[in-house]
mmCIF file of C-alpha atoms in Angstrom:
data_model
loop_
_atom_site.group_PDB
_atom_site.id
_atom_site.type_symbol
_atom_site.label_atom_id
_atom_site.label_comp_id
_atom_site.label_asym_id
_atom_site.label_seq_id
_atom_site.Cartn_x
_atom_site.Cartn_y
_atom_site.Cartn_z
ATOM 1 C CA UNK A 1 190.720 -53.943 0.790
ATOM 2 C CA UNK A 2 188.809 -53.311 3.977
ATOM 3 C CA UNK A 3 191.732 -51.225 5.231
ATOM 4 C CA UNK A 4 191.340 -48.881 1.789
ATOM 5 C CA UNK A 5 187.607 -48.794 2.780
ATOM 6 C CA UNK A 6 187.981 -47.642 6.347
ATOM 7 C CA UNK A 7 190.387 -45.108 5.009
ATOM 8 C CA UNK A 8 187.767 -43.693 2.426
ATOM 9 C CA UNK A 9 184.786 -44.037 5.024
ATOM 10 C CA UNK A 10 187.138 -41.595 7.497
ATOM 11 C CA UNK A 11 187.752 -39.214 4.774
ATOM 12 C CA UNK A 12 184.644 -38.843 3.711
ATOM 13 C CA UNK A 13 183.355 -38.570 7.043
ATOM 14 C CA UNK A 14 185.806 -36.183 8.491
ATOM 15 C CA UNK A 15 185.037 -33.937 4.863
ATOM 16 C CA UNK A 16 181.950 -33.928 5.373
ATOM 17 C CA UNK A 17 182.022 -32.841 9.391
ATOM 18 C CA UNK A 18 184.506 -29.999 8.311
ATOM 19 C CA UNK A 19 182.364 -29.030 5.692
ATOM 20 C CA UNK A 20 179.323 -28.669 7.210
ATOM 21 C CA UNK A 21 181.377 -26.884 10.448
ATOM 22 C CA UNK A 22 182.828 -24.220 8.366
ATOM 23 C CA UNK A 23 178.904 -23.694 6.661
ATOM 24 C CA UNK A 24 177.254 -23.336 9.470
ATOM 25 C CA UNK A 25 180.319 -21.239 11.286
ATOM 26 C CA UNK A 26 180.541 -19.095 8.384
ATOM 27 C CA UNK A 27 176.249 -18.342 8.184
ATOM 28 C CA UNK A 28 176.682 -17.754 11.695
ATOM 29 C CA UNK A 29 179.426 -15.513 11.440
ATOM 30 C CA UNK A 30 181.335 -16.879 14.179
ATOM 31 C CA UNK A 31 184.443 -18.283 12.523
ATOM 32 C CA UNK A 32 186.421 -17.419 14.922
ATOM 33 C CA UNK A 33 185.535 -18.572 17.870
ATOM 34 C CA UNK A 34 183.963 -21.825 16.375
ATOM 35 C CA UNK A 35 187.802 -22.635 15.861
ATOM 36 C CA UNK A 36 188.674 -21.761 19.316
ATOM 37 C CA UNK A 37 185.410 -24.290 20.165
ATOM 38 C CA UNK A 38 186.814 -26.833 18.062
ATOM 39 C CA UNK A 39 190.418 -26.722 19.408
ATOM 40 C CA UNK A 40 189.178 -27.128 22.791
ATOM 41 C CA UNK A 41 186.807 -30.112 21.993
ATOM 42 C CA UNK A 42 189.693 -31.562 19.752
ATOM 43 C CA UNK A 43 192.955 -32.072 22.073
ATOM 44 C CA UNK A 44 190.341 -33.173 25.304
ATOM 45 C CA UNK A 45 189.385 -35.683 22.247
ATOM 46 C CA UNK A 46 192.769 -37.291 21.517
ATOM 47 C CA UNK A 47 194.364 -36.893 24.990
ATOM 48 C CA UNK A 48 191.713 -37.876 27.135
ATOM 49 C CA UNK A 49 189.708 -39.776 24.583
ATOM 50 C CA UNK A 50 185.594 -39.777 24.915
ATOM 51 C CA UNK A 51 182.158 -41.119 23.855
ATOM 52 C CA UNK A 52 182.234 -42.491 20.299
ATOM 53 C CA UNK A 53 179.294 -43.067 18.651
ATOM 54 C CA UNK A 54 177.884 -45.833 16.606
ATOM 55 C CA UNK A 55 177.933 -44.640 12.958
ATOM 56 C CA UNK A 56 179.442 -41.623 11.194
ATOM 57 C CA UNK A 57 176.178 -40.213 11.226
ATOM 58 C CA UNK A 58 175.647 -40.714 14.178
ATOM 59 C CA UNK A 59 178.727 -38.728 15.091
ATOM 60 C CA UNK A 60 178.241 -35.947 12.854
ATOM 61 C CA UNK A 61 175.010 -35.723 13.872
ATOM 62 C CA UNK A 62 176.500 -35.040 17.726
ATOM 63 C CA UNK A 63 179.215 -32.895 16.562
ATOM 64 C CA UNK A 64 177.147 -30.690 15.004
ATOM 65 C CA UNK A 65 174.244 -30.513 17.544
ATOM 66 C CA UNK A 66 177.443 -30.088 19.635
ATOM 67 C CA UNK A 67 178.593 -26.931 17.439
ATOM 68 C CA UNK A 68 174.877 -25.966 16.973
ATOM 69 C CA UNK A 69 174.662 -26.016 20.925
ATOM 70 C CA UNK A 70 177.672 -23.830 21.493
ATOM 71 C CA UNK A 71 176.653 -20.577 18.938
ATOM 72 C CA UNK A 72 173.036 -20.739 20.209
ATOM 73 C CA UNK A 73 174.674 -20.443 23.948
ATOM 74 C CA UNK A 74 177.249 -18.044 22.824
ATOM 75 C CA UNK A 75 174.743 -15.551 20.939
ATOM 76 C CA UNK A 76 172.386 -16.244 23.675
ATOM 77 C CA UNK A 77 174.634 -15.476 26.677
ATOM 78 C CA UNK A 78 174.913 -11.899 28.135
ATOM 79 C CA UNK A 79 178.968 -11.394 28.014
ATOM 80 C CA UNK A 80 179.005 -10.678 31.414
ATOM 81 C CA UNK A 81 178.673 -13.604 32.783
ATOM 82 C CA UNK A 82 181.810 -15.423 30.779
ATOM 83 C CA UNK A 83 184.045 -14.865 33.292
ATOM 84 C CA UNK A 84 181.683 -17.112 35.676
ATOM 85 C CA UNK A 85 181.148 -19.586 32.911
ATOM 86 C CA UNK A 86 184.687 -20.095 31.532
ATOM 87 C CA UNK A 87 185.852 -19.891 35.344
ATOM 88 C CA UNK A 88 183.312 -22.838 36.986
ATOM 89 C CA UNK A 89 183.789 -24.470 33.295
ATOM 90 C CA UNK A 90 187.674 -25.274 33.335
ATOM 91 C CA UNK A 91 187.597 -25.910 36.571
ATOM 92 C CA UNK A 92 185.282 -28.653 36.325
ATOM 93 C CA UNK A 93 187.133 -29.912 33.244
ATOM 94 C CA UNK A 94 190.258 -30.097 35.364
ATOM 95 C CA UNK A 95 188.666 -31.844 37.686
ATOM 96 C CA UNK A 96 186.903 -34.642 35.557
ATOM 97 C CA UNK A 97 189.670 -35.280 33.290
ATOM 98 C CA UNK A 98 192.498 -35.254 36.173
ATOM 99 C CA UNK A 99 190.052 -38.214 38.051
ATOM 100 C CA UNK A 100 189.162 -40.088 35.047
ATOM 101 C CA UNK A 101 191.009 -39.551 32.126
ATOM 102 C CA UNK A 102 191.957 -41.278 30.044
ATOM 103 C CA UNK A 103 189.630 -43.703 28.252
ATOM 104 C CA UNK A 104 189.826 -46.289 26.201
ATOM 105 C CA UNK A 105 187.201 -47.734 23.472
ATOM 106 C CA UNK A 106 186.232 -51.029 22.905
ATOM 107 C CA UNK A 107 187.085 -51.260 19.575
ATOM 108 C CA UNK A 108 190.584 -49.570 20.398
ATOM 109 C CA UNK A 109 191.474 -50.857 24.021
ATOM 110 C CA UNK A 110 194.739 -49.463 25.043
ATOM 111 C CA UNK A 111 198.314 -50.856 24.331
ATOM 112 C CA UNK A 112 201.209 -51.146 26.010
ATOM 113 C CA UNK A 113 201.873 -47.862 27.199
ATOM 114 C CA UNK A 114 199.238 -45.856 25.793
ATOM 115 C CA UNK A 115 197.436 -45.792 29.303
ATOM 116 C CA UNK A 116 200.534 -43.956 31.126
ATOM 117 C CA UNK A 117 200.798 -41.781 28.091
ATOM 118 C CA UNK A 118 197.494 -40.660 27.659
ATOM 119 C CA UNK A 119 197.445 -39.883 31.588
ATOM 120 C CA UNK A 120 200.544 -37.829 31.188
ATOM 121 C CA UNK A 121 199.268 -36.412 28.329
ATOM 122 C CA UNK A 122 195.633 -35.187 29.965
ATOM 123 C CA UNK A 123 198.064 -33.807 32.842
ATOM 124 C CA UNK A 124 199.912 -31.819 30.719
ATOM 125 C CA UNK A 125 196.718 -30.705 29.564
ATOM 126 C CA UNK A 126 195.004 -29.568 32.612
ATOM 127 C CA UNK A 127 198.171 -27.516 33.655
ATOM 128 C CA UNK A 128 197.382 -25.533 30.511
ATOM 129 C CA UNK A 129 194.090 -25.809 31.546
ATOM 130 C CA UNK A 130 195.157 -24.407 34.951
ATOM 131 C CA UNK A 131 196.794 -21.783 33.537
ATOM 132 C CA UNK A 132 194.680 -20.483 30.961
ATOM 133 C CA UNK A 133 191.989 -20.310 34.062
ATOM 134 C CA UNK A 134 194.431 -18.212 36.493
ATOM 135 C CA UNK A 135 195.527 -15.807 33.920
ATOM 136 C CA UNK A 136 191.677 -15.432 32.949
ATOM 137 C CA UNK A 137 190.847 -14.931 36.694
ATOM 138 C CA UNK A 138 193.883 -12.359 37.558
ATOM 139 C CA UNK A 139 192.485 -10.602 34.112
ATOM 140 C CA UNK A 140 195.469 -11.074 32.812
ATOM 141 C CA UNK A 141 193.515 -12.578 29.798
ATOM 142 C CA UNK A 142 190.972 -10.867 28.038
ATOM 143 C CA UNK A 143 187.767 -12.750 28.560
ATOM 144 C CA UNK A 144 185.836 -12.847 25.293
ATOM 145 C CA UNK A 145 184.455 -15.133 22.964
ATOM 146 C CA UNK A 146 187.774 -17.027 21.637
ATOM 147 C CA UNK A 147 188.147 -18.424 25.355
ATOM 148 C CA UNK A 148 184.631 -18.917 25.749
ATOM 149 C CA UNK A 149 184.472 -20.813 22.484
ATOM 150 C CA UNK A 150 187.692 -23.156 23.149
ATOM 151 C CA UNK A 151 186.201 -23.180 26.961
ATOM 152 C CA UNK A 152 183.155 -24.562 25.385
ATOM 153 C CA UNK A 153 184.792 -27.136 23.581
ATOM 154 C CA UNK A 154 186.897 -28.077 26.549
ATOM 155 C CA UNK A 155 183.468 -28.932 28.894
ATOM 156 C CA UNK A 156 182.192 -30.540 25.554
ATOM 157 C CA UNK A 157 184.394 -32.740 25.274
ATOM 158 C CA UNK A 158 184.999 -33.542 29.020
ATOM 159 C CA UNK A 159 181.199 -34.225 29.318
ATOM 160 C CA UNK A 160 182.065 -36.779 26.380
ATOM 161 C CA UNK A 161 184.786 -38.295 28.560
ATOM 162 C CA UNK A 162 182.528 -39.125 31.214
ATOM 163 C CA UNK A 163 179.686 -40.399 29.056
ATOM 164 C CA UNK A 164 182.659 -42.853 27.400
ATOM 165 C CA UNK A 165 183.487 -43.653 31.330
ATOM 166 C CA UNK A 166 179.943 -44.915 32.110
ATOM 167 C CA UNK A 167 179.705 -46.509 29.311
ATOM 168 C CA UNK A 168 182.680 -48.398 29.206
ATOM 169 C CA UNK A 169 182.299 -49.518 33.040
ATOM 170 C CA UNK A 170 178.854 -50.663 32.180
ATOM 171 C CA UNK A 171 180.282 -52.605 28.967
ATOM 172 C CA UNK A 172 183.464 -54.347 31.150
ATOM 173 C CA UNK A 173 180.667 -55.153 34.093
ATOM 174 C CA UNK A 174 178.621 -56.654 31.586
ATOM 175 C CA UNK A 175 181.735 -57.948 30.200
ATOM 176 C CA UNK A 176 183.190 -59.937 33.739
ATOM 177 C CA UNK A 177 178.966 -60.997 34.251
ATOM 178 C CA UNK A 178 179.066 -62.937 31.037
ATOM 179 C CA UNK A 179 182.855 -64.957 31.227
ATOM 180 C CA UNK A 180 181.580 -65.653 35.289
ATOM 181 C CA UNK A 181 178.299 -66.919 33.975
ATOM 182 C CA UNK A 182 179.963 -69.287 31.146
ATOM 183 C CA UNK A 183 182.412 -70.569 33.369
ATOM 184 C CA UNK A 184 179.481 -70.883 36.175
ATOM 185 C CA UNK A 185 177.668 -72.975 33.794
ATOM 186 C CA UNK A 186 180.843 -75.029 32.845
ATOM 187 C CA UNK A 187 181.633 -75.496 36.673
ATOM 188 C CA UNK A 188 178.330 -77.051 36.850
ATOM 189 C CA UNK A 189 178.267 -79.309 33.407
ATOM 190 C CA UNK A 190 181.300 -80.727 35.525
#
């Protein structure tokens, strides 16, 4: 029964996200690179992993702000400058994700080998990453608001990874604090 339930809370939750993305992409009219924004957010999601928030509200409430943040800074930002922004913002995401991805969640620590896989996986990933960055430096690339939008995403998504980082050091110091001060207080019951 509770595994039915978490199934139906997912659905619902990731139908209502979906639905509410393709509204407000659609009023915006910027489909398009909304997707590209998505895609980029998505796979730094499930290779690298990130912040997860409390609720399902909670997290559409991010996502959204999140997808709210990116067509205000798209519409906003003189075209110009993309080149400079994409450039400086996969380069950073390379950076993060090569030094500190991947990361796990405390209510889904990882298994086995999920570690070496997910660290082979974000590799992977910033090669792409690398690549996508060279070809749009060497204008090989067209610079324009698809790779803005999935650039977008990308930073998103790596600034998520290093919020779930500080967090979950925090949450394992707190953690190894608690078992030394139990077993501290045993020691001295002795």
């Amino acid at each position: 029964k509770d595994i039915y339930a978490y199934g139906f809370e997912m659905l619902i939750s990731v139908f209502v996200y979906f639905t509410e993305f393709l509204i407000v992409a659609l009023l915006t009219r910027t489909l398009t690179s909304s997707l590209c924004f998505l895609c980029g957010l998505m796979i730094v999601r499930k290779v690298a992993g990130g912040h997860h928030a409390n609720s399902y509200v909670s997290c559409n409430i991010l996502s959204m702000v999140n997808h709210m943040l990116f067509i205000i800074v798209a519409k906003l930002l003189n075209t110009e400058i993309y080149y400079s922004m994409i450039t400086f913002a996969l380069l950073l995401s390379i950076v993060v994700i090569l030094l500190i991805a991947p990361v796990d969640h405390k209510n889904k620590p990882f298994i086995k080998n999920e570690y070496k896989r997910y660290k082979l996986l974000s590799e992977l990933y910033c090669v792409v990453l690398s690549t996508i960055t060279l070809l749009a430096c060497s204008k090989i690339i067209s610079v324009n608001e698809m790779l803005f939008g999935f650039t977008f995403g990308t930073l998103s998504a790596t600034v998520s990874l290093l919020c779930a980082k500080i967090i979950r050091f925090y949450e394992r110091r707190n953690n190894h604090e608690q078992i030394n001060s139990v077993n501290s207080k045993r020691h001295n019951n002795k």
